[in-house]
Amino acid sequence: MDRILRVNLTDLTTRTEETPAAWAGLGGRALTSTLVAKEVPPACHPLGPNNKLVFAPGLLSGTSASNSGRLSCGAKSPLTGGIKESNVGGTAAQMFARLGIKALVIEGLPKGDAWYGLRVTKDGVAIQEERELIGRNNFAVLEAIEGRLGKKAGVICIGTAGEMRVTAANISVRDPSGKLRSHGRGGLGAVMGSKRIKFITIEDEGAPGIQLADPEKFKAASRVFTKALMDHPVSGTGLPTYGTNVLVNILHEAGGLPTRNFTSGRFDGHDAICGETMHDTIVARGGKPRHGCHAGCVIQCSQVYNDAGGNYLTSGFEYETIWGLGANCTITDLDDIATADSLMDDLGIDSIETAVAFGVAMEAGILPWGDGKEVLRILREEVGRGTALGRVIASGAGAVGRTYGITRVPVVKNQGIPAYDPRSVKGIGITYATSTMGADHTAGYTIATNILNVGGQVDPLRKDGQVELSRNLQIATAAIDSTGMCIFIAFPALDVPECLPALIDMINARFGAELTGDDVAALGKTVLKTERAFNMAAGMTPVHDRLPEFFRTDPVAPHDAVWDFTDEEVDAFWNF
Amino acid sequence: MVITVKLFAHFRHGRFKEAEKAFPEGVDCLHVIHSLDFTARDMGIVMVNGLHAALDRTLQDRDTLALFPLVGGG
């Protein structure tokens, strides 16, 4: 039976518990959200002693199932004031699962000024005071821990932004290449910093490993599942070749590429930052157009981006980051954007929240539009040194807007709106408005059906069908986020009939269960309603399920689209 | 009539990124697709002037036709 490890920083104790029977069928987001909802007082301060930081591998993590290596992290978010789950690749989820760890729960607050590291092994978790790495950023931390424990050790850590407890601070997880991936959204790095945990290391020597209830059935289902991923044109060919950044040209053409802080849906400089240009640049410089964020990924949507001299510059360089500093801040030098990506990774700040914050900062006149070099200076000299301006920007778009008196602030529940304009891609607007996470495209990725013709077609500019589309996708996503699966399995799952049954068969073969598709949908609904109830108890109301006013009043080119849903239409999302 | 044709992702290989092409009045999207040695099955997303369009959509002079294979991201 998998265990739950608990670390209490208030009295510096640890303990190992058996998993309660009610939680045995939960993993990933279902477990982090259930645990946070049950144990964290909704009205608590997110950086105070009553918040808890929870890590949980998915139900299939640690098995040979393709793309099952995602780790969920949950807490009350200091950015949104609501519940948060953010999931990530890297090596940690699979190591936790092989160690038989269902969840790691970090509670309380230390009384003094000391910082700590946590060391997870087959014997449990130990708290160790840390001095050397305090004040250091992520890449230095990863290198130092590799020196201490070797290349195999898993690492979960925060940079100096997490130490400063700014609300764009993220949590980094070591990836198979020794670089990092991020629990990006919602300021979870600030929660880790509040608990004065600089890093968590994981060593899986002597781990019991995964015991499959029915290995033969698992193998057969896994084969069908992997074939579906490989056969679908998006997950099998498109994502491996061009990565997520292929979306720049698609959204530009569709008029849904938010430009110059959401004042246009098209960006004149799109060609300089698009996926096609990036692919050719990566190949010409000897980088890697294909790269996986975790072992067992067959989609390989990530990449390694080299500088003009052919030296490593960054990896995990995604569409949302490139959109955010590119179209949204009108920066056309892809090398500047890549350098900023690396700096944000190193400091430990969310590259979506920070990029949206820079767009608002440019509107406020703090720096000129399109000035990539000034973005780099601010990241190094203001955020990096913890100046007042640096802390405002690293607290996200909402903080910049409030500090400088700006009204065009693209946030929902204080979380920055990512790379798809909700006026011209209306389904994603419903997701931004209603998601328990704040504005989060991954919570119900209607772009698939609104723009990409995956899972059918719902006209992006009309209201018809958008609420139902977003609802169905948010329910499915909440379930997928609980399995440890990458969200990109949704592309084949929407189109290939064998894909979802094979996923359910793998879960059944792993645990000896007899779940049906209806059970999995019910799990997704329960997760959403649990999260919603937490948010309401934390003080949110249906008024928090609204887009900023300017989307209603300012039409966006080229289609002159506005956000035109009534409050009643948006609230109907929750009718399930 | 003149149509601006834009190609994306691997559709550009051995072809072009963007070109103005002359076609007889009244042709539809599929006519242009076939003229570029694509089939209907190759198409992921077809947009005319930034709006999703059916393959039998009749084109007008100075329309912009954008052709994408089935790709995605997020």
mmCIF file with all atom_site columns, N, CA and C in Angstrom, chain A residues 28-29 54-58 61 67-74 85-94 96 155-157 170-176 179-185 188 293-295 442 481 484-487:
data_model
loop_
_atom_site.group_PDB
_atom_site.id
_atom_site.type_symbol
_atom_site.label_atom_id
_atom_site.label_alt_id
_atom_site.label_comp_id
_atom_site.label_asym_id
_atom_site.label_entity_id
_atom_site.label_seq_id
_atom_site.pdbx_PDB_ins_code
_atom_site.Cartn_x
_atom_site.Cartn_y
_atom_site.Cartn_z
_atom_site.occupancy
_atom_site.B_iso_or_equiv
_atom_site.pdbx_formal_charge
_atom_site.auth_seq_id
_atom_site.auth_comp_id
_atom_site.auth_asym_id
_atom_site.auth_atom_id
_atom_site.pdbx_PDB_model_num
ATOM 1   N N  . GLY A 1 28  ? -2.406 12.372 -8.363  1.00 0.00 ? 28  GLY A N  1
ATOM 2   C CA . GLY A 1 28  ? -2.234 13.663 -9.030  1.00 0.00 ? 28  GLY A CA 1
ATOM 3   C C  . GLY A 1 28  ? -3.153 14.734 -8.480  1.00 0.00 ? 28  GLY A C  1
ATOM 4   N N  . ARG A 1 29  ? -3.821 15.443 -9.408  1.00 0.00 ? 29  ARG A N  1
ATOM 5   C CA . ARG A 1 29  ? -4.675 16.567 -9.019  1.00 0.00 ? 29  ARG A CA 1
ATOM 6   C C  . ARG A 1 29  ? -5.828 16.140 -8.113  1.00 0.00 ? 29  ARG A C  1
ATOM 7   N N  . VAL A 1 54  ? 1.441  20.209 -1.184  1.00 0.00 ? 54  VAL A N  1
ATOM 8   C CA . VAL A 1 54  ? 1.261  18.774 -1.394  1.00 0.00 ? 54  VAL A CA 1
ATOM 9   C C  . VAL A 1 54  ? 1.811  18.382 -2.771  1.00 0.00 ? 54  VAL A C  1
ATOM 10  N N  . PHE A 1 55  ? 2.634  17.359 -2.818  1.00 0.00 ? 55  PHE A N  1
ATOM 11  C CA . PHE A 1 55  ? 3.110  16.798 -4.089  1.00 0.00 ? 55  PHE A CA 1
ATOM 12  C C  . PHE A 1 55  ? 2.537  15.390 -4.234  1.00 0.00 ? 55  PHE A C  1
ATOM 13  N N  . ALA A 1 56  ? 2.011  15.078 -5.432  1.00 0.00 ? 56  ALA A N  1
ATOM 14  C CA . ALA A 1 56  ? 1.463  13.733 -5.642  1.00 0.00 ? 56  ALA A CA 1
ATOM 15  C C  . ALA A 1 56  ? 1.699  13.276 -7.085  1.00 0.00 ? 56  ALA A C  1
ATOM 16  N N  . PRO A 1 57  ? 2.311  12.112 -7.277  1.00 0.00 ? 57  PRO A N  1
ATOM 17  C CA . PRO A 1 57  ? 2.408  11.557 -8.626  1.00 0.00 ? 57  PRO A CA 1
ATOM 18  C C  . PRO A 1 57  ? 1.026  11.088 -9.089  1.00 0.00 ? 57  PRO A C  1
ATOM 19  N N  . GLY A 1 58  ? 0.856  10.944 -10.391 1.00 0.00 ? 58  GLY A N  1
ATOM 20  C CA . GLY A 1 58  ? -0.426 10.484 -10.909 1.00 0.00 ? 58  GLY A CA 1
ATOM 21  C C  . GLY A 1 58  ? -0.634 8.998  -10.708 1.00 0.00 ? 58  GLY A C  1
ATOM 22  N N  . SER A 1 61  ? 1.777  7.106  -12.843 1.00 0.00 ? 61  SER A N  1
ATOM 23  C CA . SER A 1 61  ? 3.201  7.478  -12.786 1.00 0.00 ? 61  SER A CA 1
ATOM 24  C C  . SER A 1 61  ? 4.018  6.298  -12.272 1.00 0.00 ? 61  SER A C  1
ATOM 25  N N  . ASN A 1 67  ? 3.931  8.712  -21.449 1.00 0.00 ? 67  ASN A N  1
ATOM 26  C CA . ASN A 1 67  ? 3.516  10.061 -21.054 1.00 0.00 ? 67  ASN A CA 1
ATOM 27  C C  . ASN A 1 67  ? 2.833  10.135 -19.691 1.00 0.00 ? 67  ASN A C  1
ATOM 28  N N  . SER A 1 68  ? 3.233  9.237  -18.770 1.00 0.00 ? 68  SER A N  1
ATOM 29  C CA . SER A 1 68  ? 2.548  9.186  -17.473 1.00 0.00 ? 68  SER A CA 1
ATOM 30  C C  . SER A 1 68  ? 3.383  9.777  -16.346 1.00 0.00 ? 68  SER A C  1
ATOM 31  N N  . GLY A 1 69  ? 4.414  10.557 -16.672 1.00 0.00 ? 69  GLY A N  1
ATOM 32  C CA . GLY A 1 69  ? 5.351  11.002 -15.637 1.00 0.00 ? 69  GLY A CA 1
ATOM 33  C C  . GLY A 1 69  ? 5.108  12.378 -15.076 1.00 0.00 ? 69  GLY A C  1
ATOM 34  N N  . ARG A 1 70  ? 3.854  12.803 -14.982 1.00 0.00 ? 70  ARG A N  1
ATOM 35  C CA . ARG A 1 70  ? 3.583  14.149 -14.471 1.00 0.00 ? 70  ARG A CA 1
ATOM 36  C C  . ARG A 1 70  ? 3.363  14.141 -12.953 1.00 0.00 ? 70  ARG A C  1
ATOM 37  N N  . LEU A 1 71  ? 3.885  15.168 -12.318 1.00 0.00 ? 71  LEU A N  1
ATOM 38  C CA . LEU A 1 71  ? 3.771  15.346 -10.870 1.00 0.00 ? 71  LEU A CA 1
ATOM 39  C C  . LEU A 1 71  ? 2.841  16.518 -10.587 1.00 0.00 ? 71  LEU A C  1
ATOM 40  N N  . SER A 1 72  ? 1.869  16.313 -9.717  1.00 0.00 ? 72  SER A N  1
ATOM 41  C CA . SER A 1 72  ? 0.978  17.405 -9.320  1.00 0.00 ? 72  SER A CA 1
ATOM 42  C C  . SER A 1 72  ? 1.481  18.050 -8.040  1.00 0.00 ? 72  SER A C  1
ATOM 43  N N  . CYS A 1 73  ? 1.324  19.370 -7.976  1.00 0.00 ? 73  CYS A N  1
ATOM 44  C CA . CYS A 1 73  ? 1.626  20.097 -6.754  1.00 0.00 ? 73  CYS A CA 1
ATOM 45  C C  . CYS A 1 73  ? 0.406  20.939 -6.411  1.00 0.00 ? 73  CYS A C  1
ATOM 46  N N  . GLY A 1 74  ? -0.024 20.919 -5.166  1.00 0.00 ? 74  GLY A N  1
ATOM 47  C CA . GLY A 1 74  ? -1.215 21.662 -4.776  1.00 0.00 ? 74  GLY A CA 1
ATOM 48  C C  . GLY A 1 74  ? -1.019 22.421 -3.476  1.00 0.00 ? 74  GLY A C  1
ATOM 49  N N  . GLU A 1 85  ? -3.660 23.612 -8.409  1.00 0.00 ? 85  GLU A N  1
ATOM 50  C CA . GLU A 1 85  ? -2.901 22.431 -8.800  1.00 0.00 ? 85  GLU A CA 1
ATOM 51  C C  . GLU A 1 85  ? -2.125 22.806 -10.036 1.00 0.00 ? 85  GLU A C  1
ATOM 52  N N  . SER A 1 86  ? -0.832 22.493 -10.022 1.00 0.00 ? 86  SER A N  1
ATOM 53  C CA . SER A 1 86  ? 0.010  22.732 -11.186 1.00 0.00 ? 86  SER A CA 1
ATOM 54  C C  . SER A 1 86  ? 0.811  21.463 -11.401 1.00 0.00 ? 86  SER A C  1
ATOM 55  N N  . ASN A 1 87  ? 0.850  20.970 -12.648 1.00 0.00 ? 87  ASN A N  1
ATOM 56  C CA . ASN A 1 87  ? 1.598  19.716 -12.847 1.00 0.00 ? 87  ASN A CA 1
ATOM 57  C C  . ASN A 1 87  ? 2.750  19.893 -13.810 1.00 0.00 ? 87  ASN A C  1
ATOM 58  N N  . VAL A 1 88  ? 3.704  18.964 -13.710 1.00 0.00 ? 88  VAL A N  1
ATOM 59  C CA . VAL A 1 88  ? 5.020  19.149 -14.318 1.00 0.00 ? 88  VAL A CA 1
ATOM 60  C C  . VAL A 1 88  ? 5.599  17.799 -14.728 1.00 0.00 ? 88  VAL A C  1
ATOM 61  N N  . GLY A 1 89  ? 6.504  17.825 -15.711 1.00 0.00 ? 89  GLY A N  1
ATOM 62  C CA . GLY A 1 89  ? 7.260  16.616 -16.060 1.00 0.00 ? 89  GLY A CA 1
ATOM 63  C C  . GLY A 1 89  ? 8.467  16.486 -15.144 1.00 0.00 ? 89  GLY A C  1
ATOM 64  N N  . GLY A 1 90  ? 9.581  16.019 -15.701 1.00 0.00 ? 90  GLY A N  1
ATOM 65  C CA . GLY A 1 90  ? 10.765 15.799 -14.874 1.00 0.00 ? 90  GLY A CA 1
ATOM 66  C C  . GLY A 1 90  ? 10.808 14.378 -14.359 1.00 0.00 ? 90  GLY A C  1
ATOM 67  N N  . THR A 1 91  ? 11.714 14.121 -13.421 1.00 0.00 ? 91  THR A N  1
ATOM 68  C CA . THR A 1 91  ? 11.919 12.743 -12.966 1.00 0.00 ? 91  THR A CA 1
ATOM 69  C C  . THR A 1 91  ? 11.231 12.432 -11.631 1.00 0.00 ? 91  THR A C  1
ATOM 70  N N  . ALA A 1 92  ? 10.745 13.455 -10.939 1.00 0.00 ? 92  ALA A N  1
ATOM 71  C CA . ALA A 1 92  ? 10.300 13.257 -9.550  1.00 0.00 ? 92  ALA A CA 1
ATOM 72  C C  . ALA A 1 92  ? 9.067  12.362 -9.430  1.00 0.00 ? 92  ALA A C  1
ATOM 73  N N  . ALA A 1 93  ? 8.074  12.531 -10.335 1.00 0.00 ? 93  ALA A N  1
ATOM 74  C CA . ALA A 1 93  ? 6.829  11.758 -10.192 1.00 0.00 ? 93  ALA A CA 1
ATOM 75  C C  . ALA A 1 93  ? 7.113  10.264 -10.245 1.00 0.00 ? 93  ALA A C  1
ATOM 76  N N  . GLN A 1 94  ? 7.939  9.855  -11.214 1.00 0.00 ? 94  GLN A N  1
ATOM 77  C CA . GLN A 1 94  ? 8.214  8.424  -11.364 1.00 0.00 ? 94  GLN A CA 1
ATOM 78  C C  . GLN A 1 94  ? 8.996  7.895  -10.164 1.00 0.00 ? 94  GLN A C  1
ATOM 79  N N  . PHE A 1 96  ? 8.890  9.127  -6.981  1.00 0.00 ? 96  PHE A N  1
ATOM 80  C CA . PHE A 1 96  ? 7.926  9.012  -5.880  1.00 0.00 ? 96  PHE A CA 1
ATOM 81  C C  . PHE A 1 96  ? 7.110  7.728  -6.018  1.00 0.00 ? 96  PHE A C  1
ATOM 82  N N  . VAL A 1 155 ? 15.244 16.216 -8.060  1.00 0.00 ? 155 VAL A N  1
ATOM 83  C CA . VAL A 1 155 ? 15.323 17.486 -7.325  1.00 0.00 ? 155 VAL A CA 1
ATOM 84  C C  . VAL A 1 155 ? 14.053 18.299 -7.575  1.00 0.00 ? 155 VAL A C  1
ATOM 85  N N  . ILE A 1 156 ? 13.503 18.848 -6.504  1.00 0.00 ? 156 ILE A N  1
ATOM 86  C CA . ILE A 1 156 ? 12.401 19.814 -6.570  1.00 0.00 ? 156 ILE A CA 1
ATOM 87  C C  . ILE A 1 156 ? 12.907 21.044 -5.811  1.00 0.00 ? 156 ILE A C  1
ATOM 88  N N  . CYS A 1 157 ? 12.947 22.215 -6.440  1.00 0.00 ? 157 CYS A N  1
ATOM 89  C CA . CYS A 1 157 ? 13.601 23.347 -5.759  1.00 0.00 ? 157 CYS A CA 1
ATOM 90  C C  . CYS A 1 157 ? 12.974 24.688 -6.134  1.00 0.00 ? 157 CYS A C  1
ATOM 91  N N  . ASN A 1 170 ? 7.719  30.068 -8.983  1.00 0.00 ? 170 ASN A N  1
ATOM 92  C CA . ASN A 1 170 ? 7.314  28.699 -9.322  1.00 0.00 ? 170 ASN A CA 1
ATOM 93  C C  . ASN A 1 170 ? 8.209  27.691 -8.593  1.00 0.00 ? 170 ASN A C  1
ATOM 94  N N  . ILE A 1 171 ? 7.916  26.421 -8.823  1.00 0.00 ? 171 ILE A N  1
ATOM 95  C CA . ILE A 1 171 ? 8.716  25.339 -8.246  1.00 0.00 ? 171 ILE A CA 1
ATOM 96  C C  . ILE A 1 171 ? 9.312  24.558 -9.410  1.00 0.00 ? 171 ILE A C  1
ATOM 97  N N  . SER A 1 172 ? 10.617 24.339 -9.367  1.00 0.00 ? 172 SER A N  1
ATOM 98  C CA . SER A 1 172 ? 11.294 23.656 -10.471 1.00 0.00 ? 172 SER A CA 1
ATOM 99  C C  . SER A 1 172 ? 11.538 22.194 -10.136 1.00 0.00 ? 172 SER A C  1
ATOM 100 N N  . VAL A 1 173 ? 11.521 21.376 -11.181 1.00 0.00 ? 173 VAL A N  1
ATOM 101 C CA . VAL A 1 173 ? 11.737 19.941 -11.019 1.00 0.00 ? 173 VAL A CA 1
ATOM 102 C C  . VAL A 1 173 ? 12.793 19.508 -12.037 1.00 0.00 ? 173 VAL A C  1
ATOM 103 N N  . ARG A 1 174 ? 13.805 18.812 -11.546 1.00 0.00 ? 174 ARG A N  1
ATOM 104 C CA . ARG A 1 174 ? 14.879 18.361 -12.440 1.00 0.00 ? 174 ARG A CA 1
ATOM 105 C C  . ARG A 1 174 ? 14.320 17.446 -13.524 1.00 0.00 ? 174 ARG A C  1
ATOM 106 N N  . ASP A 1 175 ? 14.787 17.649 -14.771 1.00 0.00 ? 175 ASP A N  1
ATOM 107 C CA . ASP A 1 175 ? 14.329 16.804 -15.872 1.00 0.00 ? 175 ASP A CA 1
ATOM 108 C C  . ASP A 1 175 ? 15.414 15.789 -16.232 1.00 0.00 ? 175 ASP A C  1
ATOM 109 N N  . PRO A 1 176 ? 15.129 14.857 -17.149 1.00 0.00 ? 176 PRO A N  1
ATOM 110 C CA . PRO A 1 176 ? 16.105 13.798 -17.441 1.00 0.00 ? 176 PRO A CA 1
ATOM 111 C C  . PRO A 1 176 ? 17.435 14.320 -17.994 1.00 0.00 ? 176 PRO A C  1
ATOM 112 N N  . LYS A 1 179 ? 18.385 19.549 -16.631 1.00 0.00 ? 179 LYS A N  1
ATOM 113 C CA . LYS A 1 179 ? 17.836 20.912 -16.606 1.00 0.00 ? 179 LYS A CA 1
ATOM 114 C C  . LYS A 1 179 ? 16.542 20.855 -15.800 1.00 0.00 ? 179 LYS A C  1
ATOM 115 N N  . LEU A 1 180 ? 15.620 21.781 -16.057 1.00 0.00 ? 180 LEU A N  1
ATOM 116 C CA . LEU A 1 180 ? 14.439 21.798 -15.191 1.00 0.00 ? 180 LEU A CA 1
ATOM 117 C C  . LEU A 1 180 ? 13.133 22.003 -15.959 1.00 0.00 ? 180 LEU A C  1
ATOM 118 N N  . ARG A 1 181 ? 12.072 21.606 -15.323 1.00 0.00 ? 181 ARG A N  1
ATOM 119 C CA . ARG A 1 181 ? 10.706 21.882 -15.748 1.00 0.00 ? 181 ARG A CA 1
ATOM 120 C C  . ARG A 1 181 ? 10.021 22.591 -14.579 1.00 0.00 ? 181 ARG A C  1
ATOM 121 N N  . SER A 1 182 ? 8.853  23.180 -14.806 1.00 0.00 ? 182 SER A N  1
ATOM 122 C CA . SER A 1 182 ? 8.292  24.022 -13.747 1.00 0.00 ? 182 SER A CA 1
ATOM 123 C C  . SER A 1 182 ? 6.838  23.703 -13.405 1.00 0.00 ? 182 SER A C  1
ATOM 124 N N  . HIS A 1 183 ? 6.572  23.610 -12.086 1.00 0.00 ? 183 HIS A N  1
ATOM 125 C CA . HIS A 1 183 ? 5.211  23.794 -11.583 1.00 0.00 ? 183 HIS A CA 1
ATOM 126 C C  . HIS A 1 183 ? 4.989  25.294 -11.704 1.00 0.00 ? 183 HIS A C  1
ATOM 127 N N  . GLY A 1 184 ? 4.490  25.734 -12.876 1.00 0.00 ? 184 GLY A N  1
ATOM 128 C CA . GLY A 1 184 ? 4.635  27.141 -13.202 1.00 0.00 ? 184 GLY A CA 1
ATOM 129 C C  . GLY A 1 184 ? 3.686  28.084 -12.503 1.00 0.00 ? 184 GLY A C  1
ATOM 130 N N  . ARG A 1 185 ? 2.411  27.724 -12.497 1.00 0.00 ? 185 ARG A N  1
ATOM 131 C CA . ARG A 1 185 ? 1.420  28.749 -12.266 1.00 0.00 ? 185 ARG A CA 1
ATOM 132 C C  . ARG A 1 185 ? 0.955  28.822 -10.807 1.00 0.00 ? 185 ARG A C  1
ATOM 133 N N  . LEU A 1 188 ? 3.206  28.797 -6.430  1.00 0.00 ? 188 LEU A N  1
ATOM 134 C CA . LEU A 1 188 ? 3.487  27.730 -5.464  1.00 0.00 ? 188 LEU A CA 1
ATOM 135 C C  . LEU A 1 188 ? 4.909  27.817 -4.912  1.00 0.00 ? 188 LEU A C  1
ATOM 136 N N  . CYS A 1 293 ? 10.017 15.915 -21.722 1.00 0.00 ? 293 CYS A N  1
ATOM 137 C CA . CYS A 1 293 ? 10.178 16.470 -20.370 1.00 0.00 ? 293 CYS A CA 1
ATOM 138 C C  . CYS A 1 293 ? 10.302 15.367 -19.334 1.00 0.00 ? 293 CYS A C  1
ATOM 139 N N  . HIS A 1 294 ? 9.950  14.131 -19.710 1.00 0.00 ? 294 HIS A N  1
ATOM 140 C CA . HIS A 1 294 ? 10.113 13.027 -18.762 1.00 0.00 ? 294 HIS A CA 1
ATOM 141 C C  . HIS A 1 294 ? 10.353 11.721 -19.517 1.00 0.00 ? 294 HIS A C  1
ATOM 142 N N  . ALA A 1 295 ? 11.006 10.756 -18.848 1.00 0.00 ? 295 ALA A N  1
ATOM 143 C CA . ALA A 1 295 ? 11.259 9.461  -19.463 1.00 0.00 ? 295 ALA A CA 1
ATOM 144 C C  . ALA A 1 295 ? 9.918  8.809  -19.802 1.00 0.00 ? 295 ALA A C  1
ATOM 145 N N  . THR A 1 442 ? -4.720 25.414 -19.926 1.00 0.00 ? 442 THR A N  1
ATOM 146 C CA . THR A 1 442 ? -4.658 23.946 -19.881 1.00 0.00 ? 442 THR A CA 1
ATOM 147 C C  . THR A 1 442 ? -5.847 23.334 -19.143 1.00 0.00 ? 442 THR A C  1
ATOM 148 N N  . ASP A 1 481 ? -5.485 14.963 -15.368 1.00 0.00 ? 481 ASP A N  1
ATOM 149 C CA . ASP A 1 481 ? -4.481 15.509 -14.437 1.00 0.00 ? 481 ASP A CA 1
ATOM 150 C C  . ASP A 1 481 ? -4.319 14.629 -13.197 1.00 0.00 ? 481 ASP A C  1
ATOM 151 N N  . GLY A 1 484 ? -1.564 11.343 -13.989 1.00 0.00 ? 484 GLY A N  1
ATOM 152 C CA . GLY A 1 484 ? -0.136 11.528 -14.253 1.00 0.00 ? 484 GLY A CA 1
ATOM 153 C C  . GLY A 1 484 ? 0.162  11.691 -15.727 1.00 0.00 ? 484 GLY A C  1
ATOM 154 N N  . MET A 1 485 ? -0.901 11.693 -16.530 1.00 0.00 ? 485 MET A N  1
ATOM 155 C CA . MET A 1 485 ? -0.724 11.824 -17.981 1.00 0.00 ? 485 MET A CA 1
ATOM 156 C C  . MET A 1 485 ? -0.503 13.283 -18.371 1.00 0.00 ? 485 MET A C  1
ATOM 157 N N  . CYS A 1 486 ? 0.301  13.460 -19.417 1.00 0.00 ? 486 CYS A N  1
ATOM 158 C CA . CYS A 1 486 ? 0.476  14.750 -20.068 1.00 0.00 ? 486 CYS A CA 1
ATOM 159 C C  . CYS A 1 486 ? -0.843 15.158 -20.728 1.00 0.00 ? 486 CYS A C  1
ATOM 160 N N  . ILE A 1 487 ? -1.152 16.445 -20.669 1.00 0.00 ? 487 ILE A N  1
ATOM 161 C CA . ILE A 1 487 ? -2.414 16.923 -21.227 1.00 0.00 ? 487 ILE A CA 1
ATOM 162 C C  . ILE A 1 487 ? -2.480 16.711 -22.742 1.00 0.00 ? 487 ILE A C  1
#
